[in-house]
Amino acid sequence: MAEAGEPMTMSIRRGDLRKREHTRASVEALAERYRTWGEWGPDDEVGAANRVTPEKVLAATREVRRGEVFSLAVPLDRAGPQSAGSLRANPQHVMLVLPTDPWPGEGDLQRFSDDAVYMPLQAATQWDGLCHAFYAGHTYNGRDTSSVTAGHGAKYNSITNLRDRAVGRGVLLDVARWSGHEHLPPDASIQADDLARCAADQGVEVGEGDFVLVRTGELARIRDAGEGWGRYAGGPAPGLGVGAAEFLCDRRVSGIATDTWGMEAIPYETPDLIAPLHAILLVHAGIYIGEIWDLEALADDCADDGTYSFLLAAQPLTITGAVGSPINPLAIK
Amino acid sequence: MAEAGEPMTMSIRRGDLRKREHTRASVEALAERYRTWGEWGPDDEVGAANRVTPEKVLAATREVRRGEVFSLAVPLDRAGPQSAGSLRANPQHVMLVLPTDPWPGEGDLQRFSDDAVYMPLQAATQWDGLCHAFYAGHTYNGRDTSSVTAGHGAKYNSITNLRDRAVGRGVLLDVARWSGHEHLPPDASIQADDLARCAADQGVEVGEGDFVLVRTGELARIRDAGEGWGRYAGGPAPGLGVGAAEFLCDRRVSGIATDTWGMEAIPYETPDLIAPLHAILLVHAGIYIGEIWDLEALADDCADDGTYSFLLAAQPLTITGAVGSPINPLAIK
Amino acid sequence: MAEAGEPMTMSIRRGDLRKREHTRASVEALAERYRTWGEWGPDDEVGAANRVTPEKVLAATREVRRGEVFSLAVPLDRAGPQSAGSLRANPQHVMLVLPTDPWPGEGDLQRFSDDAVYMPLQAATQWDGLCHAFYAGHTYNGRDTSSVTAGHGAKYNSITNLRDRAVGRGVLLDVARWSGHEHLPPDASIQADDLARCAADQGVEVGEGDFVLVRTGELARIRDAGEGWGRYAGGPAPGLGVGAAEFLCDRRVSGIATDTWGMEAIPYETPDLIAPLHAILLVHAGIYIGEIWDLEALADDCADDGTYSFLLAAQPLTITGAVGSPINPLAIK
Amino acid sequence: MAEAGEPMTMSIRRGDLRKREHTRASVEALAERYRTWGEWGPDDEVGAANRVTPEKVLAATREVRRGEVFSLAVPLDRAGPQSAGSLRANPQHVMLVLPTDPWPGEGDLQRFSDDAVYMPLQAATQWDGLCHAFYAGHTYNGRDTSSVTAGHGAKYNSITNLRDRAVGRGVLLDVARWSGHEHLPPDASIQADDLARCAADQGVEVGEGDFVLVRTGELARIRDAGEGWGRYAGGPAPGLGVGAAEFLCDRRVSGIATDTWGMEAIPYETPDLIAPLHAILLVHAGIYIGEIWDLEALADDCADDGTYSFLLAAQPLTITGAVGSPINPLAIK
């Protein structure tokens, strides 16, 4: 466990963080092992967030000791993090009314302002809904590709199912700091054993219904470079290896989030699949995936006080049919 | 105090709820009395949310007894609540990628879905930022109309200042139920004394830094009628009278939210001003205003267990320069 | 032929305009008869607009006698014509920069304004691209449903294929005026014979490559009522009957446009199909369909001078992958 | 005059194309000299497009000799030409309905597709409306900055005033080819004398009401480089010098368009002003400015047949309150 206030020496290199070889077969074996379809009934659309029971929520509120609140969202604006030409444009904020506009029928005494936004729902800090990924024609609980349509969006497994379920116990696993890096190298692939040892060294347990936040330092690296977001979204990135599924699924977590754009180690460990962990976690295990979370201030605080668990409130917007949602997750310690 | 589980008899009519006459002069007197400009420094943009200290947040988490979570957001979609032709269109959810789309360079094994939205930020369940209203050329802490521009939005007093401040103690004042109405009549104007007596009868205290949620039953009335949102947004509505400012400001709350589109009693009590409470609360007192909150399930639960206070997490999105924000407020009991 | 300047007496009732009974079988027979798939090669995406040859364009310019220009577009704004809650929202125009905004790094001497829009492409005056409709899994030239995807839009048969092809000879058939109506009754169904006789009485011929504009008076009826657009878009409307396909296809026109929202007589003449003329014209004949064209001023002018043909410039925007396009068609006489 | 079909030798360097020194004073002198305010009445919003009379339109149709149509629009899509983070995002095309969507209440026989776009109005091939620029608090015909508001857009001088006025005689001045360049060097500044000599050498006259299209080759340079749009929009560019105003205003043209993002030579010739030609042409002379026009195919054709005049149809969309408009200009020869 890190001593509170004691900066971890950079020369220490804990963790393996090497990529493993995986194939379609090994991924499908994990998917099969951890599939929860039917566990909460044939019509369930909530998935692993079913594990967030009132008892878990109540207990999570008792993690709060100081009342300190950390916003884990990056700014939503034209500056990033998406790169030019992406299907996911950066959020476009526009004004509908300005206080310099005369108000119809009124004099100059009173004025108002109003605004609007066009934004892809997964452009910045976000949750992927379960139906963000499909494998072999299906997503969570066996829904097929007709469950998401242009006209109605996600008829099943929309992120709105998390509307009252994304609050519970959060646990930060600061893999960058634990392994002695300011930020993980781009080819780092975090394995189940890395997560287990990081948790143990941090003195925190990960349990059923938890939301696990894994810090790679990648977001800080980009920000500190001061040259814009560049290839942050869409490019190579450190992240979780396929095997990390064992840690997350064995402990029966509800969600996993990182400070990278794609959560997984990219390029992927699978030559014949893309986003293999998405296939295992979203499609089969029903575990939610958060991306582009800003974990920096929270991580500094956890390193300071040695406490890596907290109350997390990361509720999505209630956009009917939404696959994903922009969020402003709060960690409350 | 309402007995848990005992439905309040509909024939009882508590509360006055009559409109009072107000003028520009009486509104300005209240605005002057409750103005907090400078209280948190000349550059402050947070306003009454400064009252949400870590101690308050910690205490609010201890309001949680069962871990029950209530989402207070209406659905964000084309069906409402805005009416046709409004500057505030209803949210337009669109798909960017569908699972029926072949994925570039991939076979049929893996598919994805992605989506986007165009939405006015105050179209549905929302917070008004302090700069939503200006009076005599200024808003909170003396910022003038140049503080909000088309190109940059709110340079000062953006709702993003609430990013880590909109979590704390929530108190529901179920004025409809308390006064013996299923839903308040359209001309009901809730006064300071009504709020005070409702709180007393409910057995709950309102204190510094609280977020007060006032239920009129108006949203349920519209929904139960089953004919769409109609004139819900923009039309006459029950709500708070000008005098309610005394209750809210004297108790030093941080925010006030209702289940109506405009929070105030509409038509306004002021023949020569529009939205007088917005001028007092947002512009002068720095108190945040929430609108179109769905308080029905929460209110039923409060009536059941007789407990009207809870932990509230109502954080805005972090849209740079945003005046207001769509939110999914959570009440946790 | 109508005498120039002589108003047609309202009591005259020319034209049959009664609905005919059609079935899936009779529609499919017409579709088969008029199918042009392969006529311009197996890879063609232009369809009947191939008939607009340079010679036709040159000849069309010689229709111009006075140089009078008529814009046939309705305003694109929040007021209509789409009704509340439609998937096709009305255009949302927003400002990006205002002249009241200080310009970065500049003084007050120079200011600018800039703007943006969110709009469905078929919300107002528009062209339907050929791929707007599919029948039995295919659209023009045999493309299947995979030819339009969420991520890339119309990979084949996009309206952008009309970018340099929507200019040619236009012919107005003022069926309302010809049949002695200010506006056609809502159940009017214009048949091939009605079109032929209207053309003959107007003294105009319809030929290969022409764009035919049929006026029902429906748009004027709505506008004159002065109560907003109401059910104009999506409701019952006079329009072309299934049999009108014979007139259009036999004469080998390139496009057909009306002053109604759906071009066809609605409710449709087919109990077991929707939009049967769309299936015949777009899918099989490759003839373009224009809707919500404002033909009023043009029709008045044609009645005045007895000349019903003109140069038409109705080019679409070049939105990559667009199915349809908002347009501002010009008739030049 | 260039011989038809004879490629101009690249070693010939005609034209001066050097930047001149200008100041606020010299720009204001030109603005004053060419100001047309009041010329078409105190309430006029049409400006120099008043010069496009029916006689001019009729004559322009007689420029057509072959019926060949050239679309001068670049594609409107995510790929460009705007750079990342610009207030002017690239157009975002999205699907509202896909043919893979089941149609409500229908079987698989019939399917439809529909789409929408979010786009800044000056992102690609476009017209600037007169109110795009303000100088010393005013724009064309003396309208002040309150004439454009967030809520209503351009109340005066909207580009929609061109709805039936942007059709007339077009003249291409291919300055790149004339001066012996494949594309002009980035510091080229085209002066009045360059335009006059280019026209004379091309054997074409520029007269009242014409729309003048000036080709620099800049768009082709970017496209041929094959590396995306890069700094095309917003960066340095060849273009018209301040003095070019004399050529355009003396000949009483209606509009001027180029194949660059800003029409003017950038960096500007004025150390103390930005966009000086915009101030002269839009604000004072009421002459419309087109940008990002693709003149390549048209220029090749003009070089081939030695004919540099044509019928131009460049009508804007009818977006109420729009400052500028995306367009698909057609040149018909």
PDB file of N, CA and C in Angstrom, chain D residues 250-305:
ATOM      1  N   ASP D 250     -16.108  49.566 -60.209  1.00  0.00           N
ATOM      2  CA  ASP D 250     -16.259  50.396 -61.412  1.00  0.00           C
ATOM      3  C   ASP D 250     -17.121  49.695 -62.457  1.00  0.00           C
ATOM      4  N   ARG D 251     -16.973  48.394 -62.527  1.00  0.00           N
ATOM      5  CA  ARG D 251     -17.779  47.641 -63.510  1.00  0.00           C
ATOM      6  C   ARG D 251     -19.163  47.279 -62.973  1.00  0.00           C
ATOM      7  N   ARG D 252     -19.430  47.646 -61.725  1.00  0.00           N
ATOM      8  CA  ARG D 252     -20.751  47.466 -61.124  1.00  0.00           C
ATOM      9  C   ARG D 252     -21.202  45.999 -61.138  1.00  0.00           C
ATOM     10  N   VAL D 253     -20.326  45.115 -60.691  1.00  0.00           N
ATOM     11  CA  VAL D 253     -20.693  43.700 -60.632  1.00  0.00           C
ATOM     12  C   VAL D 253     -21.653  43.458 -59.467  1.00  0.00           C
ATOM     13  N   SER D 254     -22.266  42.265 -59.431  1.00  0.00           N
ATOM     14  CA  SER D 254     -23.163  41.892 -58.335  1.00  0.00           C
ATOM     15  C   SER D 254     -22.472  41.012 -57.302  1.00  0.00           C
ATOM     16  N   GLY D 255     -21.513  40.207 -57.774  1.00  0.00           N
ATOM     17  CA  GLY D 255     -20.861  39.296 -56.840  1.00  0.00           C
ATOM     18  C   GLY D 255     -19.484  38.913 -57.317  1.00  0.00           C
ATOM     19  N   ILE D 256     -18.679  38.440 -56.381  1.00  0.00           N
ATOM     20  CA  ILE D 256     -17.312  37.992 -56.673  1.00  0.00           C
ATOM     21  C   ILE D 256     -17.077  36.706 -55.896  1.00  0.00           C
ATOM     22  N   ALA D 257     -16.523  35.696 -56.556  1.00  0.00           N
ATOM     23  CA  ALA D 257     -16.268  34.428 -55.867  1.00  0.00           C
ATOM     24  C   ALA D 257     -14.899  33.901 -56.268  1.00  0.00           C
ATOM     25  N   THR D 258     -14.287  33.171 -55.342  1.00  0.00           N
ATOM     26  CA  THR D 258     -12.970  32.594 -55.623  1.00  0.00           C
ATOM     27  C   THR D 258     -12.924  31.139 -55.161  1.00  0.00           C
ATOM     28  N   ASP D 259     -11.805  30.508 -55.510  1.00  0.00           N
ATOM     29  CA  ASP D 259     -11.579  29.126 -55.084  1.00  0.00           C
ATOM     30  C   ASP D 259     -10.750  29.064 -53.804  1.00  0.00           C
ATOM     31  N   THR D 260     -10.759  30.145 -53.032  1.00  0.00           N
ATOM     32  CA  THR D 260     -10.046  30.181 -51.757  1.00  0.00           C
ATOM     33  C   THR D 260     -11.046  30.353 -50.626  1.00  0.00           C
ATOM     34  N   TRP D 261     -10.561  30.213 -49.392  1.00  0.00           N
ATOM     35  CA  TRP D 261     -11.487  30.237 -48.256  1.00  0.00           C
ATOM     36  C   TRP D 261     -11.917  31.653 -47.883  1.00  0.00           C
ATOM     37  N   GLY D 262     -11.115  32.675 -48.284  1.00  0.00           N
ATOM     38  CA  GLY D 262     -11.427  34.006 -47.785  1.00  0.00           C
ATOM     39  C   GLY D 262     -11.467  35.078 -48.857  1.00  0.00           C
ATOM     40  N   MET D 263     -11.379  34.682 -50.125  1.00  0.00           N
ATOM     41  CA  MET D 263     -11.466  35.590 -51.275  1.00  0.00           C
ATOM     42  C   MET D 263     -10.279  36.567 -51.341  1.00  0.00           C
ATOM     43  N   GLU D 264      -9.869  37.098 -50.219  1.00  0.00           N
ATOM     44  CA  GLU D 264      -8.830  38.126 -50.219  1.00  0.00           C
ATOM     45  C   GLU D 264      -7.426  37.511 -50.138  1.00  0.00           C
ATOM     46  N   ALA D 265      -6.424  38.309 -50.528  1.00  0.00           N
ATOM     47  CA  ALA D 265      -5.030  37.940 -50.309  1.00  0.00           C
ATOM     48  C   ALA D 265      -4.765  37.941 -48.804  1.00  0.00           C
ATOM     49  N   ILE D 266      -4.298  36.802 -48.308  1.00  0.00           N
ATOM     50  CA  ILE D 266      -4.108  36.632 -46.854  1.00  0.00           C
ATOM     51  C   ILE D 266      -2.690  36.146 -46.600  1.00  0.00           C
ATOM     52  N   PRO D 267      -1.856  36.765 -45.759  1.00  0.00           N
ATOM     53  CA  PRO D 267      -2.201  37.873 -44.862  1.00  0.00           C
ATOM     54  C   PRO D 267      -2.636  39.120 -45.638  1.00  0.00           C
ATOM     55  N   TYR D 268      -3.478  39.877 -44.992  1.00  0.00           N
ATOM     56  CA  TYR D 268      -4.060  41.048 -45.634  1.00  0.00           C
ATOM     57  C   TYR D 268      -3.013  42.131 -45.924  1.00  0.00           C
ATOM     58  N   GLU D 269      -3.341  42.989 -46.850  1.00  0.00           N
ATOM     59  CA  GLU D 269      -2.435  44.097 -47.186  1.00  0.00           C
ATOM     60  C   GLU D 269      -2.487  45.214 -46.148  1.00  0.00           C
ATOM     61  N   THR D 270      -3.356  45.045 -45.175  1.00  0.00           N
ATOM     62  CA  THR D 270      -3.598  46.100 -44.183  1.00  0.00           C
ATOM     63  C   THR D 270      -3.111  45.677 -42.803  1.00  0.00           C
ATOM     64  N   PRO D 271      -2.078  46.317 -42.287  1.00  0.00           N
ATOM     65  CA  PRO D 271      -1.597  45.923 -40.952  1.00  0.00           C
ATOM     66  C   PRO D 271      -2.606  46.234 -39.853  1.00  0.00           C
ATOM     67  N   ASP D 272      -3.488  47.197 -40.082  1.00  0.00           N
ATOM     68  CA  ASP D 272      -4.395  47.615 -39.000  1.00  0.00           C
ATOM     69  C   ASP D 272      -5.851  47.227 -39.228  1.00  0.00           C
ATOM     70  N   LEU D 273      -6.093  46.382 -40.217  1.00  0.00           N
ATOM     71  CA  LEU D 273      -7.468  45.922 -40.459  1.00  0.00           C
ATOM     72  C   LEU D 273      -7.434  44.449 -40.850  1.00  0.00           C
ATOM     73  N   ILE D 274      -8.541  43.741 -40.588  1.00  0.00           N
ATOM     74  CA  ILE D 274      -8.683  42.400 -41.143  1.00  0.00           C
ATOM     75  C   ILE D 274      -9.749  42.443 -42.227  1.00  0.00           C
ATOM     76  N   ALA D 275      -9.591  41.570 -43.192  1.00  0.00           N
ATOM     77  CA  ALA D 275     -10.594  41.419 -44.260  1.00  0.00           C
ATOM     78  C   ALA D 275     -11.036  42.766 -44.852  1.00  0.00           C
ATOM     79  N   PRO D 276     -10.081  43.587 -45.318  1.00  0.00           N
ATOM     80  CA  PRO D 276     -10.453  44.927 -45.802  1.00  0.00           C
ATOM     81  C   PRO D 276     -11.411  44.899 -46.994  1.00  0.00           C
ATOM     82  N   LEU D 277     -11.249  43.923 -47.885  1.00  0.00           N
ATOM     83  CA  LEU D 277     -12.156  43.866 -49.041  1.00  0.00           C
ATOM     84  C   LEU D 277     -13.582  43.506 -48.622  1.00  0.00           C
ATOM     85  N   HIS D 278     -13.709  42.716 -47.584  1.00  0.00           N
ATOM     86  CA  HIS D 278     -15.048  42.435 -47.065  1.00  0.00           C
ATOM     87  C   HIS D 278     -15.713  43.740 -46.609  1.00  0.00           C
ATOM     88  N   ALA D 279     -14.917  44.590 -45.963  1.00  0.00           N
ATOM     89  CA  ALA D 279     -15.473  45.870 -45.496  1.00  0.00           C
ATOM     90  C   ALA D 279     -15.910  46.730 -46.674  1.00  0.00           C
ATOM     91  N   ILE D 280     -15.109  46.730 -47.740  1.00  0.00           N
ATOM     92  CA  ILE D 280     -15.474  47.557 -48.898  1.00  0.00           C
ATOM     93  C   ILE D 280     -16.651  46.951 -49.653  1.00  0.00           C
ATOM     94  N   LEU D 281     -16.533  45.666 -49.966  1.00  0.00           N
ATOM     95  CA  LEU D 281     -17.525  45.054 -50.865  1.00  0.00           C
ATOM     96  C   LEU D 281     -18.845  44.740 -50.173  1.00  0.00           C
ATOM     97  N   LEU D 282     -18.809  43.981 -49.081  1.00  0.00           N
ATOM     98  CA  LEU D 282     -20.063  43.604 -48.414  1.00  0.00           C
ATOM     99  C   LEU D 282     -20.716  44.823 -47.760  1.00  0.00           C
ATOM    100  N   VAL D 283     -19.958  45.448 -46.889  1.00  0.00           N
ATOM    101  CA  VAL D 283     -20.525  46.502 -46.040  1.00  0.00           C
ATOM    102  C   VAL D 283     -20.915  47.733 -46.846  1.00  0.00           C
ATOM    103  N   HIS D 284     -20.021  48.182 -47.712  1.00  0.00           N
ATOM    104  CA  HIS D 284     -20.265  49.472 -48.371  1.00  0.00           C
ATOM    105  C   HIS D 284     -20.845  49.350 -49.776  1.00  0.00           C
ATOM    106  N   ALA D 285     -20.276  48.458 -50.588  1.00  0.00           N
ATOM    107  CA  ALA D 285     -20.742  48.382 -51.976  1.00  0.00           C
ATOM    108  C   ALA D 285     -21.932  47.435 -52.140  1.00  0.00           C
ATOM    109  N   GLY D 286     -22.190  46.606 -51.149  1.00  0.00           N
ATOM    110  CA  GLY D 286     -23.311  45.671 -51.263  1.00  0.00           C
ATOM    111  C   GLY D 286     -23.057  44.562 -52.280  1.00  0.00           C
ATOM    112  N   ILE D 287     -21.787  44.258 -52.538  1.00  0.00           N
ATOM    113  CA  ILE D 287     -21.421  43.199 -53.486  1.00  0.00           C
ATOM    114  C   ILE D 287     -21.201  41.890 -52.732  1.00  0.00           C
ATOM    115  N   TYR D 288     -21.819  40.832 -53.217  1.00  0.00           N
ATOM    116  CA  TYR D 288     -21.769  39.532 -52.528  1.00  0.00           C
ATOM    117  C   TYR D 288     -20.428  38.838 -52.752  1.00  0.00           C
ATOM    118  N   ILE D 289     -20.016  38.056 -51.753  1.00  0.00           N
ATOM    119  CA  ILE D 289     -18.738  37.354 -51.813  1.00  0.00           C
ATOM    120  C   ILE D 289     -18.958  35.845 -51.703  1.00  0.00           C
ATOM    121  N   GLY D 290     -18.440  35.121 -52.681  1.00  0.00           N
ATOM    122  CA  GLY D 290     -18.504  33.662 -52.652  1.00  0.00           C
ATOM    123  C   GLY D 290     -17.129  33.094 -52.371  1.00  0.00           C
ATOM    124  N   GLU D 291     -17.093  32.009 -51.605  1.00  0.00           N
ATOM    125  CA  GLU D 291     -15.804  31.417 -51.241  1.00  0.00           C
ATOM    126  C   GLU D 291     -15.842  29.895 -51.377  1.00  0.00           C
ATOM    127  N   ILE D 292     -14.672  29.324 -51.540  1.00  0.00           N
ATOM    128  CA  ILE D 292     -14.507  27.866 -51.640  1.00  0.00           C
ATOM    129  C   ILE D 292     -15.302  27.316 -52.832  1.00  0.00           C
ATOM    130  N   TRP D 293     -15.270  28.021 -53.949  1.00  0.00           N
ATOM    131  CA  TRP D 293     -15.917  27.522 -55.161  1.00  0.00           C
ATOM    132  C   TRP D 293     -14.898  26.672 -55.923  1.00  0.00           C
ATOM    133  N   ASP D 294     -15.346  25.581 -56.430  1.00  0.00           N
ATOM    134  CA  ASP D 294     -14.467  24.681 -57.187  1.00  0.00           C
ATOM    135  C   ASP D 294     -14.562  25.044 -58.675  1.00  0.00           C
ATOM    136  N   LEU D 295     -13.549  25.725 -59.150  1.00  0.00           N
ATOM    137  CA  LEU D 295     -13.585  26.263 -60.509  1.00  0.00           C
ATOM    138  C   LEU D 295     -12.774  25.435 -61.489  1.00  0.00           C
ATOM    139  N   GLU D 296     -12.293  24.279 -61.085  1.00  0.00           N
ATOM    140  CA  GLU D 296     -11.331  23.530 -61.902  1.00  0.00           C
ATOM    141  C   GLU D 296     -11.907  23.039 -63.233  1.00  0.00           C
ATOM    142  N   ALA D 297     -13.000  22.298 -63.179  1.00  0.00           N
ATOM    143  CA  ALA D 297     -13.539  21.740 -64.428  1.00  0.00           C
ATOM    144  C   ALA D 297     -14.027  22.850 -65.347  1.00  0.00           C
ATOM    145  N   LEU D 298     -14.638  23.848 -64.752  1.00  0.00           N
ATOM    146  CA  LEU D 298     -15.099  24.986 -65.550  1.00  0.00           C
ATOM    147  C   LEU D 298     -13.930  25.677 -66.230  1.00  0.00           C
ATOM    148  N   ALA D 299     -12.842  25.869 -65.484  1.00  0.00           N
ATOM    149  CA  ALA D 299     -11.680  26.566 -66.043  1.00  0.00           C
ATOM    150  C   ALA D 299     -11.063  25.775 -67.192  1.00  0.00           C
ATOM    151  N   ASP D 300     -11.000  24.474 -67.022  1.00  0.00           N
ATOM    152  CA  ASP D 300     -10.475  23.647 -68.125  1.00  0.00           C
ATOM    153  C   ASP D 300     -11.332  23.811 -69.369  1.00  0.00           C
ATOM    154  N   ASP D 301     -12.638  23.815 -69.161  1.00  0.00           N
ATOM    155  CA  ASP D 301     -13.529  23.946 -70.307  1.00  0.00           C
ATOM    156  C   ASP D 301     -13.387  25.319 -70.965  1.00  0.00           C
ATOM    157  N   CYS D 302     -13.254  26.357 -70.147  1.00  0.00           N
ATOM    158  CA  CYS D 302     -13.106  27.711 -70.696  1.00  0.00           C
ATOM    159  C   CYS D 302     -11.797  27.820 -71.478  1.00  0.00           C
ATOM    160  N   ALA D 303     -10.748  27.203 -70.942  1.00  0.00           N
ATOM    161  CA  ALA D 303      -9.467  27.221 -71.660  1.00  0.00           C
ATOM    162  C   ALA D 303      -9.615  26.472 -72.988  1.00  0.00           C
ATOM    163  N   ASP D 304     -10.391  25.428 -72.966  1.00  0.00           N
ATOM    164  CA  ASP D 304     -10.582  24.636 -74.195  1.00  0.00           C
ATOM    165  C   ASP D 304     -11.332  25.407 -75.279  1.00  0.00           C
ATOM    166  N   ASP D 305     -12.432  26.041 -74.894  1.00  0.00           N
ATOM    167  CA  ASP D 305     -13.258  26.665 -75.934  1.00  0.00           C
ATOM    168  C   ASP D 305     -13.085  28.176 -76.017  1.00  0.00           C
TER     169      ASP D 305
END
